Amino acid sequence: MNFSVQFRVRGDSFGGHFINGISMAESESVWKCKKVIDDEDKTVYESSDGYKITAYHIRKDDIFECYTVFENNSDKTVTLDMISSFAITDIDADTLHRATSFWSAEGKMLSQKLTELNMERSWSGHGIRVEKFGQIGSMPVRKWFPFVAVENSERNEFIGVQLYIPSSWQIELFRHKEPLTLLGGLADFDYGHWCKEIKPNESFTTPKAVVAVGDSLLKVCDMLVKAQQPDISPVDEDLPVIFNEYCTSWGNPTIENLEKTAKKLQGSGVKYLVMDSGWYKEDGKEWWDTIGDWNVNKSQFPDGLKPVCDMIKSYGLIPGIWFEMENVAPLSQIYNETDHLLSRMGTPLNVAGHRFLDLRDEWCVNYLDEKVIKLLRESGYGYLKIDYNENIGVGCDGAESLGEGLRQYVLASQRYFKRIKEQLPDLVIENCASGGHRLEPSTMELCSQASFSDAHECTSIPIIAANVQRMIKPSQSQIWAVLRAKDDVHRTYYSLISGFLGRLCISGEIFDLPEENWQIALNSIKFYDEIKHIIKNGFTSVIECNVEDYNDPEGYQIVLRKTESEAILIVHTFKNGANPPVEKHLENWKIQKEFGSSLDGDFRGKCYYLRKN
């Protein structure tokens, strides 16, 4: 693999061949560079203008960890308008794979021939072809995951990349006279209003990227996902089941309802009882409009939250709580503390009525210490769900560019995640951003779990859950199984078996379920307990899904996740999807156990626990 670098210093010429305005690659800054070191782990360039650029590509097991260091050895301050975290040249490929992502539709793979993208080399080699995509703002998995793979279909060769960037990012594929070049990193000045001033004798290090090479798309994805190193709390290592009461109370939790839930869950095998939004709202107001002050609602919880935690613990459960600590809503008092909130062009940054704490500000850190960490510690919570429901966009004030302000702000937010764990090391942290909008590797490494999506009850849940397996560890991917009293046994199986594609999270009307359905739920927890080591340690070798429309899915899905000696085969039917071709995936396996419905109808679910013949 041939690694390189792309960057642009302000003042240097943009590239030619009609690239200006599409890409900042191939600029004069690159032309001025001379390669001086080409080692196994790094390539070093020196510029005639006095800069040194080191492109690291460090081999770690079966992946490469890439990042770039720019050192200003000149006698003047320079401004970087663009610099790559990775750049790979001389690629021979014919297909581009990207993972799309919208709210409640995360991870749908888009695979396109380069000819479809009009990416053939021009007849004379003049004119650069560019396919550039990315995300702008503080939700790094909105529209696209920070992932790309290119394929040579004739040779079954794949190169896959994940960016570890929680702010704005970009990936580019371009072709000139040479074969393809693939690069990516922070969104540049043209795309994300990012630039960085580097003073004499100072340096800048980019966020990292991880690169993998394999013989299938699923293999490359598996290598990238397994390269992620999350901070898993010890209590969460064995993938216990969660109950989140949001789809039970819909933002109106009470101590009576929580105790009723805890009694029902006692001895069920569920470990966490998580109280979601609304515990802080003022009487007569909506939970969405009162985020930010974090005062316990005395009507709902007259004695505060410690008695709630003590009660939950008395039933053998770990209590959890929801916060959206980075945003503030219009009916909160802190909404008016504009000196401590993010601004853009001198005015408070407002998105759908919400504003944002500036976590670069020590005042905000101290405020959250008092409101979040103190409450968690004094009440006795063992689980924290951190939600995030709006996007900063292109950036904020406080740095040399809006994009650099955004980058600094998001890194400050991540530092606060780490601060929580430093002070409460046993705490389980769940990453949620309107579901899956922050399922990005550097954020995932700060957490034990993540909400896979906000798809709570729709029939596309198993499809989304399978998609997300390509991007994050299934052992971190919390999947909703919302149980309703009106559901028949087939729908109950369908929902619960979706949870076997990751971390099983139950919600809904568990007190009102028919006894048969509640028994199915209890049995599902026992079955999940038998197979969760495969969820945690396996390799997803098959995702066979013929669905086109997620709102009205037709067909079926088959997912095979395996270790050397065991496997789980998870099958869902959708509309007109009865009797899918399961048998071909059972070859060389012996069925140990089955759980679920017969597959001879629509919207059924079944899981096979398999061992090698």
Tab-separated table of C-alpha atoms in Angstrom, residues 12-427:
chain	number	residue	atom	x	y	z
A	12	ASP	CA	0.017	28.633	-2.077
A	13	SER	CA	-1.551	27.972	-5.432
A	14	PHE	CA	-4.569	25.721	-5.666
A	15	GLY	CA	-4.249	22.689	-7.880
A	16	GLY	CA	-5.055	22.770	-11.561
A	17	HIS	CA	-7.113	20.562	-13.837
A	18	PHE	CA	-10.349	22.246	-12.651
A	19	ILE	CA	-9.970	20.967	-9.065
A	20	ASN	CA	-10.290	24.328	-7.279
A	21	GLY	CA	-13.629	24.570	-5.486
A	22	ILE	CA	-14.035	20.800	-5.478
A	23	SER	CA	-10.915	19.781	-3.580
A	24	MET	CA	-7.875	21.355	-1.936
A	25	ALA	CA	-5.714	18.355	-2.795
A	26	GLU	CA	-2.856	18.558	-5.296
A	27	SER	CA	-1.979	22.128	-4.252
A	28	GLU	CA	1.339	23.933	-4.624
A	29	SER	CA	2.076	23.025	-0.994
A	30	VAL	CA	2.394	19.388	-2.075
A	31	TRP	CA	4.440	20.255	-5.172
A	32	LYS	CA	7.029	21.991	-2.984
A	33	CYS	CA	7.585	18.880	-0.847
A	34	LYS	CA	10.445	16.451	-1.164
A	35	LYS	CA	10.287	12.976	0.349
A	36	VAL	CA	13.246	12.589	2.726
A	37	ILE	CA	12.342	9.465	4.698
A	38	ASP	CA	10.228	6.503	3.603
A	39	ASP	CA	10.167	4.043	6.497
A	40	GLU	CA	7.809	1.192	7.232
A	41	ASP	CA	5.819	3.263	9.737
A	42	LYS	CA	6.149	6.788	8.367
A	43	THR	CA	6.892	8.922	5.359
A	44	VAL	CA	8.568	12.279	5.952
A	45	TYR	CA	8.447	15.254	3.600
A	46	GLU	CA	10.243	18.575	3.774
A	47	SER	CA	9.064	21.706	2.027
A	48	SER	CA	11.214	24.412	0.514
A	49	ASP	CA	9.184	26.823	2.682
A	50	GLY	CA	10.494	25.296	5.899
A	51	TYR	CA	7.749	22.859	6.812
A	52	LYS	CA	8.137	19.235	7.797
A	53	ILE	CA	5.235	16.844	7.283
A	54	THR	CA	5.267	13.315	8.695
A	55	ALA	CA	2.605	10.921	7.464
A	56	TYR	CA	2.407	8.039	9.931
A	57	HIS	CA	1.053	4.674	8.764
A	58	ILE	CA	1.804	2.381	11.681
A	59	ARG	CA	1.097	-1.322	11.275
A	60	LYS	CA	-0.797	-2.774	14.239
A	61	ASP	CA	-1.707	-6.412	13.769
A	62	ASP	CA	-3.854	-6.440	10.618
A	63	ILE	CA	-4.612	-2.705	10.358
A	64	PHE	CA	-2.733	0.538	9.764
A	65	GLU	CA	-3.126	3.487	12.119
A	66	CYS	CA	-2.642	6.716	10.169
A	67	TYR	CA	-2.233	10.356	11.169
A	68	THR	CA	-0.192	13.337	10.020
A	69	VAL	CA	2.040	15.776	11.914
A	70	PHE	CA	2.727	19.203	10.404
A	71	GLU	CA	5.736	21.037	11.891
A	72	ASN	CA	6.366	24.687	11.133
A	73	ASN	CA	10.122	25.162	11.119
A	74	SER	CA	9.897	28.494	9.319
A	75	ASP	CA	10.102	31.939	10.900
A	76	LYS	CA	6.499	32.947	10.224
A	77	THR	CA	3.026	31.819	11.237
A	78	VAL	CA	1.326	29.738	8.562
A	79	THR	CA	-2.310	28.812	8.101
A	80	LEU	CA	-3.295	25.300	7.165
A	81	ASP	CA	-6.464	25.218	5.074
A	82	MET	CA	-6.411	21.458	4.596
A	83	ILE	CA	-4.404	18.442	5.763
A	84	SER	CA	-5.148	14.743	5.387
A	85	SER	CA	-5.160	12.173	8.172
A	86	PHE	CA	-4.519	9.517	5.542
A	87	ALA	CA	-3.802	9.454	1.826
A	88	ILE	CA	-3.376	6.284	-0.235
A	89	THR	CA	-2.163	6.442	-3.827
A	90	ASP	CA	-1.958	4.030	-6.761
A	91	ILE	CA	-5.248	2.293	-5.995
A	92	ASP	CA	-6.750	0.051	-8.652
A	93	ALA	CA	-10.467	-0.198	-7.871
A	94	ASP	CA	-13.811	-0.151	-9.631
A	95	THR	CA	-16.384	0.172	-6.816
A	96	LEU	CA	-16.966	2.643	-3.982
A	97	HIS	CA	-18.770	1.600	-0.789
A	98	ARG	CA	-20.195	4.148	1.670
A	99	ALA	CA	-22.492	3.823	4.692
A	100	THR	CA	-25.349	6.307	4.625
A	101	SER	CA	-27.028	7.485	7.800
A	102	PHE	CA	-30.157	9.424	8.587
A	103	TRP	CA	-32.261	9.555	11.735
A	104	SER	CA	-33.729	6.088	12.379
A	105	ALA	CA	-32.101	4.769	9.188
A	106	GLU	CA	-28.458	4.336	10.123
A	107	GLY	CA	-25.885	2.397	8.143
A	108	LYS	CA	-27.524	1.549	4.821
A	109	MET	CA	-24.683	0.590	2.494
A	110	LEU	CA	-24.439	2.430	-0.804
A	111	SER	CA	-22.243	0.595	-3.321
A	112	GLN	CA	-21.560	2.217	-6.677
A	113	LYS	CA	-19.398	1.405	-9.639
A	114	LEU	CA	-16.953	4.203	-10.365
A	115	THR	CA	-18.381	4.354	-13.856
A	116	GLU	CA	-21.742	5.280	-12.287
A	117	LEU	CA	-19.972	8.165	-10.574
A	118	ASN	CA	-18.385	9.334	-13.848
A	119	MET	CA	-14.966	8.618	-12.367
A	120	GLU	CA	-13.258	7.183	-15.457
A	121	ARG	CA	-9.938	8.744	-16.415
A	122	SER	CA	-10.425	11.429	-19.052
A	123	TRP	CA	-9.424	10.645	-22.629
A	124	SER	CA	-6.244	12.744	-22.332
A	125	GLY	CA	-5.574	12.639	-18.585
A	126	HIS	CA	-6.550	16.293	-18.294
A	127	GLY	CA	-9.178	17.210	-15.718
A	128	ILE	CA	-9.297	15.585	-12.273
A	129	ARG	CA	-12.263	13.404	-11.313
A	130	VAL	CA	-13.322	13.845	-7.673
A	131	GLU	CA	-15.938	12.189	-5.480
A	132	LYS	CA	-15.976	14.012	-2.129
A	133	PHE	CA	-18.333	13.468	0.786
A	134	GLY	CA	-18.448	14.080	4.510
A	135	GLN	CA	-20.386	15.616	7.380
A	136	ILE	CA	-20.494	19.123	8.806
A	137	GLY	CA	-21.096	19.717	12.495
A	138	SER	CA	-21.132	17.964	15.846
A	139	MET	CA	-23.077	14.891	14.706
A	140	PRO	CA	-20.372	12.991	12.793
A	141	VAL	CA	-22.764	10.242	11.660
A	142	ARG	CA	-25.434	12.361	10.042
A	143	LYS	CA	-25.876	11.601	6.326
A	144	TRP	CA	-22.716	9.425	6.221
A	145	PHE	CA	-20.641	7.337	8.576
A	146	PRO	CA	-16.962	8.432	8.544
A	147	PHE	CA	-16.155	5.277	6.573
A	148	VAL	CA	-15.217	4.318	3.052
A	149	ALA	CA	-14.190	1.176	1.201
A	150	VAL	CA	-12.949	0.720	-2.350
A	151	GLU	CA	-13.096	-2.597	-4.161
A	152	ASN	CA	-11.325	-4.261	-7.024
A	153	SER	CA	-14.081	-6.717	-7.935
A	154	GLU	CA	-11.937	-8.716	-10.345
A	155	ARG	CA	-9.346	-9.527	-7.671
A	156	ASN	CA	-11.677	-9.481	-4.629
A	157	GLU	CA	-9.522	-6.829	-2.978
A	158	PHE	CA	-10.928	-4.246	-0.560
A	159	ILE	CA	-9.395	-1.256	1.214
A	160	GLY	CA	-11.488	0.113	4.066
A	161	VAL	CA	-11.025	3.211	6.227
A	162	GLN	CA	-12.639	4.673	9.347
A	163	LEU	CA	-11.954	8.222	10.506
A	164	TYR	CA	-11.764	8.927	14.241
A	165	ILE	CA	-13.201	12.434	13.997
A	166	PRO	CA	-16.122	13.623	16.189
A	167	SER	CA	-16.488	16.944	14.337
A	168	SER	CA	-16.653	17.862	10.629
A	169	TRP	CA	-14.830	15.461	8.327
A	170	GLN	CA	-14.379	14.651	4.644
A	171	ILE	CA	-13.275	11.761	2.438
A	172	GLU	CA	-12.181	12.165	-1.181
A	173	LEU	CA	-11.569	9.769	-4.017
A	174	PHE	CA	-9.879	11.343	-7.012
A	175	ARG	CA	-8.322	10.260	-10.270
A	176	HIS	CA	-5.877	12.156	-12.463
A	177	LYS	CA	-3.330	10.540	-14.788
A	178	GLU	CA	-2.322	8.075	-12.098
A	179	PRO	CA	-4.597	5.406	-10.593
A	180	LEU	CA	-6.974	6.404	-7.833
A	181	THR	CA	-6.032	8.331	-4.712
A	182	LEU	CA	-8.112	8.020	-1.542
A	183	LEU	CA	-7.708	10.519	1.284
A	184	GLY	CA	-9.588	11.980	4.214
A	185	GLY	CA	-9.472	13.899	7.455
A	186	LEU	CA	-10.843	17.098	8.945
A	187	ALA	CA	-13.222	19.003	6.692
A	188	ASP	CA	-11.150	21.651	4.896
A	189	PHE	CA	-11.720	25.409	4.653
A	190	ASP	CA	-13.844	25.156	1.517
A	191	TYR	CA	-16.034	22.377	2.886
A	192	GLY	CA	-16.121	22.861	6.668
A	193	HIS	CA	-14.709	26.361	7.249
A	194	TRP	CA	-11.685	24.819	8.998
A	195	CYS	CA	-8.240	26.340	9.108
A	196	LYS	CA	-5.493	26.218	11.708
A	197	GLU	CA	-2.751	28.730	12.424
A	198	ILE	CA	0.641	27.160	13.200
A	199	LYS	CA	3.199	29.464	14.762
A	200	PRO	CA	6.972	29.063	14.244
A	201	ASN	CA	8.299	25.940	16.016
A	202	GLU	CA	4.769	24.694	16.657
A	203	SER	CA	3.093	21.631	15.211
A	204	PHE	CA	-0.360	20.208	14.543
A	205	THR	CA	-1.353	16.541	14.696
A	206	THR	CA	-4.424	15.381	12.794
A	207	PRO	CA	-7.058	12.998	14.127
A	208	LYS	CA	-6.298	9.423	13.238
A	209	ALA	CA	-7.689	7.085	10.608
A	210	VAL	CA	-7.587	3.289	10.592
A	211	VAL	CA	-7.034	1.426	7.314
A	212	ALA	CA	-7.678	-2.272	6.670
A	213	VAL	CA	-7.251	-4.557	3.664
A	214	GLY	CA	-9.265	-7.725	3.101
A	215	ASP	CA	-10.981	-10.026	0.629
A	216	SER	CA	-14.586	-8.974	1.371
A	217	LEU	CA	-16.454	-5.899	2.510
A	218	LEU	CA	-17.631	-7.632	5.682
A	219	LYS	CA	-14.085	-8.756	6.491
A	220	VAL	CA	-12.704	-5.230	6.112
A	221	CYS	CA	-15.538	-3.833	8.251
A	222	ASP	CA	-14.865	-6.449	10.913
A	223	MET	CA	-11.165	-5.540	11.010
A	224	LEU	CA	-11.986	-1.846	11.378
A	225	VAL	CA	-14.559	-2.473	14.105
A	226	LYS	CA	-12.258	-4.782	16.050
A	227	ALA	CA	-9.563	-2.074	15.954
A	228	GLN	CA	-11.793	0.109	18.146
A	229	GLN	CA	-10.745	0.035	21.816
A	230	PRO	CA	-13.729	1.129	23.924
A	231	ASP	CA	-13.600	1.914	27.631
A	232	ILE	CA	-15.933	-0.818	28.884
A	233	SER	CA	-16.929	-0.637	32.524
A	234	PRO	CA	-16.219	-3.917	34.356
A	235	VAL	CA	-19.879	-4.472	35.228
A	236	ASP	CA	-20.752	-4.252	31.515
A	237	GLU	CA	-18.166	-6.706	30.182
A	238	ASP	CA	-20.580	-9.654	30.006
A	239	LEU	CA	-23.225	-7.764	27.963
A	240	PRO	CA	-26.079	-7.620	30.504
A	241	VAL	CA	-29.619	-6.759	29.385
A	242	ILE	CA	-31.000	-3.225	29.771
A	243	PHE	CA	-34.507	-2.005	30.486
A	244	ASN	CA	-35.095	1.616	29.471
A	245	GLU	CA	-38.441	3.007	30.543
A	246	TYR	CA	-38.745	5.704	27.845
A	247	CYS	CA	-41.207	3.738	25.733
A	248	THR	CA	-43.138	3.007	28.928
A	249	SER	CA	-43.587	6.509	30.372
A	250	TRP	CA	-42.667	8.653	27.322
A	251	GLY	CA	-40.845	11.270	29.362
A	252	ASN	CA	-43.050	11.072	32.462
A	253	PRO	CA	-41.194	8.813	34.917
A	254	THR	CA	-42.460	8.580	38.504
A	255	ILE	CA	-41.206	6.684	41.509
A	256	GLU	CA	-44.416	4.619	41.468
A	257	ASN	CA	-43.926	3.586	37.865
A	258	LEU	CA	-40.242	2.817	38.398
A	259	GLU	CA	-40.991	0.631	41.408
A	260	LYS	CA	-43.717	-1.191	39.491
A	261	THR	CA	-41.158	-1.807	36.730
A	262	ALA	CA	-38.431	-2.906	39.148
A	263	LYS	CA	-40.770	-5.449	40.753
A	264	LYS	CA	-41.630	-6.879	37.351
A	265	LEU	CA	-37.947	-7.110	36.367
A	266	GLN	CA	-36.726	-8.652	39.623
A	267	GLY	CA	-35.135	-12.015	38.873
A	268	SER	CA	-35.718	-11.644	35.118
A	269	GLY	CA	-32.047	-11.464	34.144
A	270	VAL	CA	-32.226	-7.741	33.323
A	271	LYS	CA	-29.377	-5.846	35.013
A	272	TYR	CA	-30.038	-2.130	34.345
A	273	LEU	CA	-33.200	-0.103	34.901
A	274	VAL	CA	-32.670	3.222	33.133
A	275	MET	CA	-34.889	6.229	33.823
A	276	ASP	CA	-34.995	8.272	30.638
A	277	SER	CA	-35.971	11.915	30.052
A	278	GLY	CA	-38.445	13.967	32.068
A	279	TRP	CA	-37.252	13.485	35.652
A	280	TYR	CA	-36.206	17.169	35.827
A	281	LYS	CA	-39.050	18.895	33.978
A	282	GLU	CA	-41.056	21.602	35.667
A	283	ASP	CA	-44.748	20.941	36.294
A	284	GLY	CA	-46.897	21.854	33.316
A	285	LYS	CA	-43.917	21.999	30.947
A	286	GLU	CA	-42.506	19.532	28.424
A	287	TRP	CA	-39.290	17.635	29.115
A	288	TRP	CA	-37.833	18.854	25.837
A	289	ASP	CA	-38.203	22.537	26.786
A	290	THR	CA	-36.605	22.362	30.242
A	291	ILE	CA	-33.263	20.681	29.526
A	292	GLY	CA	-30.316	22.413	31.171
A	293	ASP	CA	-31.111	23.288	34.805
A	294	TRP	CA	-31.264	19.641	35.971
A	295	ASN	CA	-33.363	20.230	39.060
A	296	VAL	CA	-35.231	17.148	40.223
A	297	ASN	CA	-39.011	17.440	39.811
A	298	LYS	CA	-40.337	17.382	43.366
A	299	SER	CA	-43.864	16.380	42.308
A	300	GLN	CA	-42.559	13.219	40.693
A	301	PHE	CA	-39.717	12.617	43.152
A	302	PRO	CA	-40.497	14.458	46.414
A	303	ASP	CA	-37.488	13.080	48.268
A	304	GLY	CA	-35.014	13.424	45.419
A	305	LEU	CA	-33.361	10.641	43.422
A	306	LYS	CA	-31.335	8.792	46.052
A	307	PRO	CA	-34.435	6.962	47.359
A	308	VAL	CA	-35.201	6.027	43.736
A	309	CYS	CA	-31.746	4.502	43.298
A	310	ASP	CA	-31.956	2.721	46.643
A	311	MET	CA	-35.325	1.274	45.694
A	312	ILE	CA	-34.087	0.054	42.299
A	313	LYS	CA	-31.029	-1.529	43.913
A	314	SER	CA	-33.266	-3.323	46.425
A	315	TYR	CA	-34.695	-5.296	43.509
A	316	GLY	CA	-31.234	-6.388	42.371
A	317	LEU	CA	-30.961	-3.837	39.517
A	318	ILE	CA	-28.451	-1.118	38.648
A	319	PRO	CA	-30.156	2.292	38.357
A	320	GLY	CA	-29.544	4.458	35.292
A	321	ILE	CA	-30.440	8.015	34.352
A	322	TRP	CA	-30.694	10.161	31.193
A	323	PHE	CA	-28.936	13.493	30.630
A	324	GLU	CA	-28.527	15.759	27.632
A	325	MET	CA	-25.771	17.710	29.303
A	326	GLU	CA	-24.289	19.636	26.356
A	327	ASN	CA	-27.494	21.416	25.264
A	328	VAL	CA	-29.821	23.860	27.026
A	329	ALA	CA	-33.493	24.483	26.265
A	330	PRO	CA	-35.431	27.785	26.161
A	331	LEU	CA	-37.360	27.337	29.417
A	332	SER	CA	-34.225	26.665	31.479
A	333	GLN	CA	-32.537	29.422	33.477
A	334	ILE	CA	-29.117	28.617	32.041
A	335	TYR	CA	-30.437	29.373	28.550
A	336	ASN	CA	-29.878	33.046	29.371
A	337	GLU	CA	-26.247	32.610	30.518
A	338	THR	CA	-25.068	33.618	27.051
A	339	ASP	CA	-21.521	34.435	28.178
A	340	HIS	CA	-21.030	30.698	28.690
A	341	LEU	CA	-22.862	29.436	25.604
A	342	LEU	CA	-21.587	28.876	22.092
A	343	SER	CA	-21.887	31.775	19.676
A	344	ARG	CA	-21.416	32.234	15.956
A	345	MET	CA	-20.454	35.612	14.527
A	346	GLY	CA	-21.025	37.130	17.961
A	347	THR	CA	-24.581	35.925	18.575
A	348	PRO	CA	-25.731	32.874	20.578
A	349	LEU	CA	-25.879	29.756	18.430
A	350	ASN	CA	-29.518	28.646	18.391
A	351	VAL	CA	-30.791	25.455	16.747
A	352	ALA	CA	-34.512	24.673	16.934
A	353	GLY	CA	-34.676	26.753	20.111
A	354	HIS	CA	-31.754	25.013	21.817
A	355	ARG	CA	-28.369	26.474	22.692
A	356	PHE	CA	-25.080	24.822	23.629
A	357	LEU	CA	-22.822	24.999	26.675
A	358	ASP	CA	-19.286	26.003	25.715
A	359	LEU	CA	-17.360	23.188	27.342
A	360	ARG	CA	-14.085	24.983	26.644
A	361	ASP	CA	-15.232	27.333	29.430
A	362	GLU	CA	-14.228	26.255	32.960
A	363	TRP	CA	-17.478	27.763	34.276
A	364	CYS	CA	-19.439	25.190	32.221
A	365	VAL	CA	-17.246	22.343	33.429
A	366	ASN	CA	-17.845	23.354	37.038
A	367	TYR	CA	-21.572	23.706	36.357
A	368	LEU	CA	-21.794	20.151	34.999
A	369	ASP	CA	-19.680	18.838	37.868
A	370	GLU	CA	-22.341	20.185	40.210
A	371	LYS	CA	-25.362	19.172	38.169
A	372	VAL	CA	-24.256	15.840	36.668
A	373	ILE	CA	-21.354	14.238	38.504
A	374	LYS	CA	-22.529	15.272	41.961
A	375	LEU	CA	-26.045	13.942	41.322
A	376	LEU	CA	-24.716	10.650	39.957
A	377	ARG	CA	-22.395	10.162	42.925
A	378	GLU	CA	-24.764	11.223	45.710
A	379	SER	CA	-27.783	9.369	44.338
A	380	GLY	CA	-25.851	6.185	43.570
A	381	TYR	CA	-26.359	5.783	39.840
A	382	GLY	CA	-24.385	3.119	38.012
A	383	TYR	CA	-25.468	3.923	34.456
A	384	LEU	CA	-25.531	7.205	32.522
A	385	LYS	CA	-27.259	7.707	29.180
A	386	ILE	CA	-25.804	10.792	27.453
A	387	ASP	CA	-28.121	12.034	24.728
A	388	TYR	CA	-27.475	14.783	22.181
A	389	ASN	CA	-30.319	16.027	20.017
A	390	GLU	CA	-29.112	18.984	17.973
A	391	ASN	CA	-26.185	19.803	15.684
A	392	ILE	CA	-23.837	22.785	15.992
A	393	GLY	CA	-23.363	22.914	12.226
A	394	VAL	CA	-20.332	24.489	10.550
A	395	GLY	CA	-18.852	25.806	13.778
A	396	CYS	CA	-18.621	28.420	16.506
A	397	ASP	CA	-16.612	31.412	17.662
A	398	GLY	CA	-13.483	31.200	19.755
A	399	ALA	CA	-10.796	30.141	17.277
A	400	GLU	CA	-9.227	31.223	13.995
A	401	SER	CA	-12.093	29.675	12.040
A	402	LEU	CA	-15.588	28.382	12.719
A	403	GLY	CA	-14.472	24.847	11.913
A	404	GLU	CA	-11.541	25.050	14.328
A	405	GLY	CA	-13.906	26.382	16.988
A	406	LEU	CA	-16.081	23.336	16.405
A	407	ARG	CA	-13.110	20.974	16.582
A	408	GLN	CA	-11.946	22.481	19.871
A	409	TYR	CA	-15.468	22.446	21.316
A	410	VAL	CA	-16.086	18.795	20.462
A	411	LEU	CA	-12.743	17.755	21.930
A	412	ALA	CA	-13.736	19.619	25.110
A	413	SER	CA	-16.985	17.648	25.136
A	414	GLN	CA	-15.021	14.405	24.857
A	415	ARG	CA	-12.773	15.527	27.709
A	416	TYR	CA	-15.885	15.839	29.849
A	417	PHE	CA	-16.874	12.257	29.024
A	418	LYS	CA	-13.429	11.245	30.288
A	419	ARG	CA	-13.801	13.456	33.364
A	420	ILE	CA	-16.996	11.626	34.324
A	421	LYS	CA	-15.246	8.254	34.085
A	422	GLU	CA	-12.215	9.497	36.011
A	423	GLN	CA	-14.432	10.532	38.904
A	424	LEU	CA	-16.861	7.589	38.619
A	425	PRO	CA	-14.725	4.754	37.191
A	426	ASP	CA	-17.369	2.029	37.556
A	427	LEU	CA	-20.057	4.011	35.741
